[in-house]
Structures are given as structure tokens and as C-alpha cells.
Amino acid sequence: MIYGPRNCMNVTMKSYHEPIDVAVGDDGLPRTWRWRKSVWRVLRILDRWVLQSRWWTRECAEKRAYLLVEAVPETRAESYSCAVEIYLKGDGDAWILARILH
Amino acid sequence: MFVHLHTRSWFSFRAGGSGPVDLVQRAAHLGQPALALTDRHGVYGTVRFQKACRDAGVHAVLGAEVLVDDAPLVLLARDAGGYRDLCQLLTRAHLAAAGIALLDDGQMPPDTSDPLPTDQRAVPSVPLADLATLSARLLCLTGGRDGHLWHCLAHRRYKAAQHWLGTLHDVFGDTLYVELTHGLLPEDGRVALRLHDLATAEGVPPVVTNDVRFATPLHWQRYDLLTCMRLNHPVAGPHPQRPRNAEAYLKSAAQLQRLLPFCPDAFERTGEVAERCRVDLVPEYITPPSANLPEGITANKLLVDLCGAGLNRLYQPAGQAAARAQLHKELDVICGLELEEFFLVVREVVVEAKSRGIRCAGRGSAANSIVAYLLGITAVDPIRHNLLFERFLHGGRKGTPDIDVDFDSDRRDEVISWMEQRFGIEQTAMTATLITYKLRLALRDVAKALGWPMTKVDQLSQSVPSGQARDVAEHRGPIMKVLGTSPLTELLLQRVADLHLCPRHLGLHSGGMILSRKALSHFTPVQVSANGVKVVQFDKDDVEAMGLVKLDVLGLRMMACLSEGASLAQRHEGVDIDFDGMPLDDNKVYQLICSGATVGMFQIESQGQMHLIARNQPETFDDLVAEVALFRPGPLQSGMVHPFIRRRRGWDPVVYEHPSLEPILRDTYGIILFQEQILDVAHRFAGMSLAAADDFRSLMSKVHDPVRMQEMGVLFIAGAMERGIPQAIAESVFENVSHFIGYGFCRSHAAAFAQTVYHSAWMKRYHPAAHMAAFMQHRPGFYNLMTLEEEARRFGVPVLLPHINHSGTRYDLTRDRAGVLAIRKPLTAVKGLSDEVAEQIVWARMAGPFTSVEGDPRISGSQGARRPGSVRSPGCGRRQFT
């Protein structure tokens, strides 16, 4: 099943927008991240997109490279995976955990 | 091999962010051997695109995004026939949007004069049924993210997607491809995968594109800004049509393969598709229209015979030797370039106009040609005026010759209508003109998009002179004064400069009419302008590059004025005036000109000209030619006017920087006055070839380009030194020549105009009533009616108020009580009295004269006429006139 924001008929996405500490592979894609004392493991990339906006205001100009991933906390079995939306801010400044599909 | 097959340039008119050259250079940089240009609703940029591809060694694929049943499809031309089919489809789309129906056989209707207003027109679209007969030589891509197929799958309407794909497959067969794209937007991956699955299931091969809107990410801001400007939407507000990221650029195959790893064959297939498309729009030859040739006579023979007859008619036997020598020289060039039919066609147009009594005269560089003179196209004797044929045409000159003909402005439409019938509705249309962002327009549009209120936007555009968008930083002071110091002001300056050369919309060229041997659909789609004129999708440079021939059919109100003046003189004074046979040496005419009483005279009635005439005091026709040429940006900005006058009047000696310049500049007292002289100096003094000298001349007459000027300077000086001219002199001469920036007249053009100046001055001298009446009717000059009336009175011509029983709908002549020939103002001179009401009054008068204005039921809707004193009524006292 492919998860995505529009697929979520009977699920909710909870917003967090909190920084995470991401470890990436050779391809630049996340493998694991640390968030709220837990380490999450990325099982697969579900979707990716980039949003850019507000180029006319230097202070607020922003680029976000989003990934929708299927991930699971390291301490749980893969059957407990969920869809998580994370994004890389700007030109690689920071990773943010945006939302989790529950 | 991967190539991009779906690419918009800024010739999608604010729906694409990069020029064709940038796109091609990007493709070449990525090592992509081909590139398709598929602008929206047209092929506006294809000529420039093809030239850029040739220069870069990239194979050009030509196509367009066409709305079919309101869904965008990308159509690529396989060959010349496919390109023609594409042009026909686009023509249909544009005509349909303008509310004009094609004829039953699909041909252009003869009358397109009543289109929908542009703000009421739909987006150009064709029904799918139209493609049934035109699809064989077109390749079709299903359209990217804006396409119907994508839209269906994005909304999980699989059956609808299947149905649409099946419908397209029925029409296009094996020339249909499913377009896979990934714009790095939410769900693009999912939709692309579903598209790929659908394509596989339906047996339609997929190709990968990136639905390109700009060349590199650096152009994304420009593209977004253009989108906002097109939508009339501020940048600060979201809009569904705005790009959400900067990913729609020309990417490498590797970048796209990371996004679409599941379809390697769809990448390879793009190269195969490109290979199937071969169209060449830029031939190395000219395609003139077909002349009317008698049975068994070639164009060459007819041209030679007509010129021979003209020679005997226009030159005395004693003076024919020089003319004959020049004629042979010109015929060699004309025949070498295979332009015989072109000259015969222009002659045909002029002969037809004259046979209808329509006043006309050729002007511009064509007046340099004795062939044009002998054929009656121009009225200027090039031998007498020492004109330079090479300014008009030479063996090395690229492109079609430029012939401009001025017609009586009142009857210009009649000429155009005849030309359409003679050469074919499908073979004639007007040239477009490309309106690109210049300084003021760019400032307005960008400031508005950035959110400034309209009051500030208006002040802003008035605070700067006209100029190039890239020079906006030079006007920082006035701009800051209007806008204040805002963080957005710097952004405004950057964005405006970035719009340099960016097209905004297509306009209509004032007179360039294309005459084609083949139907224009072989070359271009045809649209209809706001006022119903058929116009192609290319400007005059692109038309020329395609080898098409255009004739500038211009309306000159002074021509109409002279025609009407001659007609009035004939009716009221019994005088037949032959302007064409009129000698140009009447002293009394020059005395009138030198007196400064030039109101009502062509080209010389402005205050500036009056001052110039007072100093220059032209006494001969050649002086008049120089007078016309002096008052132009070229001589004015180069500071040549003052030295010319002083030398001509004998106040300063005539000197030449080098003896070799004397034969070139003798006629103008050692001063550069005409464009031909620049060409001559470059060719004879600096040793440039005619083609290079012509480029040099062209450069001088356009906007000053410092880089190009420097390159030309090096060539010029080196060439002169090779001819033994000392470096200091060569540099000094180049310095003088390089100051001749901005437009200057060519001698032939000045001579042609000077004839009209003379004719208008002659009319004012000898038939002031007729001339001023005609002048007031046509208003070809600067001044308002009050000034013209004053001028008429100064010349002893009374000007009578409109009279309910004696005035018509036009200015006319009548004898006043003293028997003096006076001007009678028309009924339409009454404020508020329209042409229509004036016509009604004239018609009503046929039943009998009016006895009064007030209370006459025949004067309906003419409040102006009812206003006391505005119209002279029978029996009214003079004190009642306003």
C-alpha cells in the first residue's frame, strides 16, 4: 500500500515540526534519525517533493525537500511502521519531522 | 540517449521563463543532442530556436502545446507537412477563439474584420475531430502535469484516463506517446507509476519529459514573476497556476532517472522520437510571390522590357548612358538573387493603386534603385541624386529587400483588400511585431506584481524615460524617490533588469504585409488581431529568415491630404495637378519654406524644424533632402547639424579628414548625414566588404552596443590602415562615424520624403485654401484645428463656421460673400455631432433646406447642433456665433 496524504481516508496526520538528527546514506537519503530520545529506522521512501516559496522576501525565502517515508522506531517490529513526513530545510541546514500518520 | 521533448520558452508569453538561446545552450551543456520547443498556442519562437540550435550543433525539434478539447497535448512536427498541419491546427484554434469560423473546406474566410474583442476571447483550442485529418505527420505526447491524462490519474479516475488514452490512440495510432514526468511535487511519483502502468496496459509507449518551463533553476523566479504578471496576481498570494518549486528546468538524464527509475526505455525512446522529427524553417533562399506573367514571357524578360520602356520614358537620350549602366548593374544583382518576380509584384501593386486614383509613393532604401524608379515604384531619380544601390540590395546582402510604399491613408485598406484577392487569402497576412519588456512597461508590471498600489505604479512609470529594462539601475534615484527605501525596491530593480528582451505579447506591425507564393500555413499559423487583421506569429526578422517576402503597405495621411487637396483644387478652381510630373525647382516654393511658414507642410512644420530652416535656408531640392535628413536622432546626437549648416552657408571651410572621403562626403560638405555614407565610408575607406559594411551601417542605426562597437572599431581601423591610411586618421574617422548613433535617414528615403515636402509646400503656396482644407480634414501634422485655422486666415483663406444647409461631412471649399475662396467647416466640427448624425442631416437636406436648427424634427440626437450658435442657421445674426 502506498501511503500519502490523500490516501489517508481513516487516518490522521499529527503535526510536530520538530528538528531531528538524521543519518544519511551514500545516496544522501535518510537511514535513521533520532527524535525525542528514540531512534527511528527508515524502511522505504514513499514519496518525495520539493516546495519553494517567498523568494521575494530574503528573510523568509525557503526551500523544503520533503520525504514521505515508512519508518519504525528501532525498538518496535516493522509491523508497527507508520508514514512520516520529514523535510530538509533550505540548502541542507536541518531536518525537520513535520507529521506522522497515525 | 535522452532529450527533452516538452519545453516552453518565454515565447509562451509569460508562461515560460527562458529564451530559446538559454534553453539550447543548457541542452548543449548537458550533452543532449536534440531539444524540442513546444510553446503554448503557437510557434512564435521556432525561428530563433532553430537558429540557436544550428549555432550550438543541437538538433531542433519543432512543435507546440495545443489545447485539444480544452486539454493540452504536445504536438511535434515530423516533417514539413507535419509542421504545416500544426500551423493549420493553431490557425483554427486562434480563429475559433476570435469567434471566426473557417469556410467549409477549412480555408481562411475572406473577411475577418469583426472578431471578438480580445478580452472576450477564449483560450485557443481545437476539437479532437480536427486532428483526425491532420494527425498523420504529427507526433503526440499526452501533456505533462497539466494534461488530462495526468489529471485523471491524480484524482484516481482510472477509467476516465483509460478512455482518454484510448481516444487519443484511435486518432494518433503509433505516433502517440504517454508523457511521464516527475516535478518533485506531492504524489508525482505515484501518478507517474500509474501512468507507466496504464501506458503498458494500453500498448502506448511512454517517454520521459520534465514539462520544462525554464532553462535552469536560476530562471525560476523570473518564471514565477511572469506567471503572476500574466495572471494579474500579486506574488505574495498563492495561486494554483504558480510553480510550487524550481524543478521544471532542463535536467540531466541522471537527475530524472533518480526520480523515475522504473522506465529506462522511456528515456531512450525520447532520442528515437527526436530522430523522427526533421523540419527546416530557415532556408538559404527567398520565396517571392508569383508575378502575373504574360504567356511565354519569363519574369526576367518582362522586368528587362519594363525597365527599358521606363528608361526611354524618364531619361532624355543624352542622359541615358549613365542610367543604362546603372540599370545593367542592378539587373545583374536582382537576377542573381532571383528577385525579378518580387519587383514585378510590387510594380503590380503600385500600378493597381494608381489606376484606382490612389496616391502612392515608394520610399526608404528602395528609392536607391533605378529599377524601382523605372518601374514606377519610386519617384526619385537615383542618378540625379547620386543614390547608392548597395544600400538597398547587393549580392552579399542577406534576406529579402525592404520596400516601403506609402499610400493615401484613407484608401490603404482598399489596397490591402485588393492584394488579398490578387495574391490569395491564404497567401497574405500582416507581419507581427514582438512587444518585449522595455523599462517603463517592466517597471509597471513588476511593481504591480510586487504589491505596490496603482497610484505608485503610475508615478513610477512616469518617473523614468523610455529605455531598456536592463538599464533600470541608472534610474535608481527617481525610482527611490517614488517608492522610498523599501527592501522590495532592490528586488524590483533586479527583476526589472532580468526582463530585458523578454517578450510580453504579440503586436501588429504597422504595414508589413507578407506575400507568399505558397499558403502561409506552410510557414506559420495565422491569428486575428484585435481589429480583425490577419497576422502571422513572427516578426519581420523571423519572416525574413524564413525567406518570406513582405511589402510595407503604409498609410500616410499626407498622401490623403495631397489627394484631397488636388481634388478640391480641381473642383473649385478648375486646376488639374500632376504631382508626379511636377518640377521641383520653383523658387517661390522655397521662399515660402524659408520664411518659416511651414505649418501644414510635411515633415518640416515642427518648431525644431522651423528653427533649423531659419538657419539652413534650403534653396534647392537637394537642400530640402538634407533638411529632412538633418532633423533626425543620428545627425542631432552626433552634433553634425551645426557644422553642416556653417559649411553649407559658407561660414566655415569644407575639410575632409582624408582625401578618400571627399567623393563620399562632397555632397554634404564633408559631413556624414546619410546612412549610405556610413556604408560607403566603411566599404571604400575602411575596406570592408559590402556585407560587412551593411552590418556596420545597421549597427550605427540601432541602439548603441559597446561590445559590438568595439569589435567593429577594430575591424574598421585595421581595414583603413591596410589601405595605407595613418592610424590616427583612421581612429578619428571611426570616432566621427561612431557618433552617428540612433536612426538617421538613408538618402533615398530623405529624397522620397523631400518630394512630399515639396508637394505640400507647393500646394500651400499656390492653392492654400484647398491644401488647408484637406490638411484640416486629415490632420497629418502636429497642430490642433485652432492653429490650422489661424494659419489658413494668415494666408488670406477665410474659415467659415459649419452651416446647416451648406456644410457636408468633410471640410470643403466655397466662395464667401466677397467671392474669396474660403474653407467651410463640416457639420462634424460641431462638438457632439457624430459622423452618423452629420450623414443624416445631409440626407435629410435632400428633401429641402432647413429653415432653422431649433425645432426641426429632422435633426434628431444632435444636441451639439441644437446648442445656440454652434451651427449657422439661416437668418441668424453674426453675434449668435460662438
Short mmCIF file of N, CA and C in Angstrom, two decimals, chain B residues 113 192 208 335 385 439 467 538 617 739 749 833:
data_model
loop_
_atom_site.label_atom_id
_atom_site.label_comp_id
_atom_site.label_asym_id
_atom_site.label_seq_id
_atom_site.Cartn_x
_atom_site.Cartn_y
_atom_site.Cartn_z
N SER B 113 -12.91 40.87 -40.31
CA SER B 113 -12.88 42.21 -39.73
C SER B 113 -13.72 42.38 -38.48
N ALA B 192 3.10 9.06 -11.72
CA ALA B 192 3.98 8.62 -12.81
C ALA B 192 3.96 7.10 -12.94
N VAL B 208 9.83 10.02 -21.26
CA VAL B 208 10.04 10.86 -20.08
C VAL B 208 10.25 12.30 -20.53
N CYS B 335 18.78 39.72 -60.68
CA CYS B 335 18.61 38.41 -61.32
C CYS B 335 19.45 37.36 -60.60
N HIS B 385 20.24 62.08 -58.04
CA HIS B 385 20.51 62.32 -56.62
C HIS B 385 21.70 61.50 -56.10
N LEU B 439 11.79 49.41 -20.35
CA LEU B 439 11.92 49.91 -18.98
C LEU B 439 10.59 50.24 -18.32
N GLY B 467 13.32 53.42 -22.29
CA GLY B 467 14.66 52.85 -22.38
C GLY B 467 14.61 51.35 -22.23
N PHE B 538 5.11 35.63 -36.47
CA PHE B 538 6.53 36.00 -36.49
C PHE B 538 6.69 37.48 -36.79
N GLN B 617 18.13 77.56 -44.47
CA GLN B 617 17.64 78.26 -45.67
C GLN B 617 17.77 77.42 -46.95
N HIS B 739 29.78 58.25 -33.72
CA HIS B 739 28.87 59.18 -33.05
C HIS B 739 27.53 59.27 -33.77
N HIS B 749 15.54 57.68 -48.85
CA HIS B 749 14.34 57.91 -48.05
C HIS B 749 14.12 59.40 -47.85
N LEU B 833 -21.46 66.30 -32.39
CA LEU B 833 -22.19 65.90 -33.58
C LEU B 833 -21.38 64.82 -34.27
#
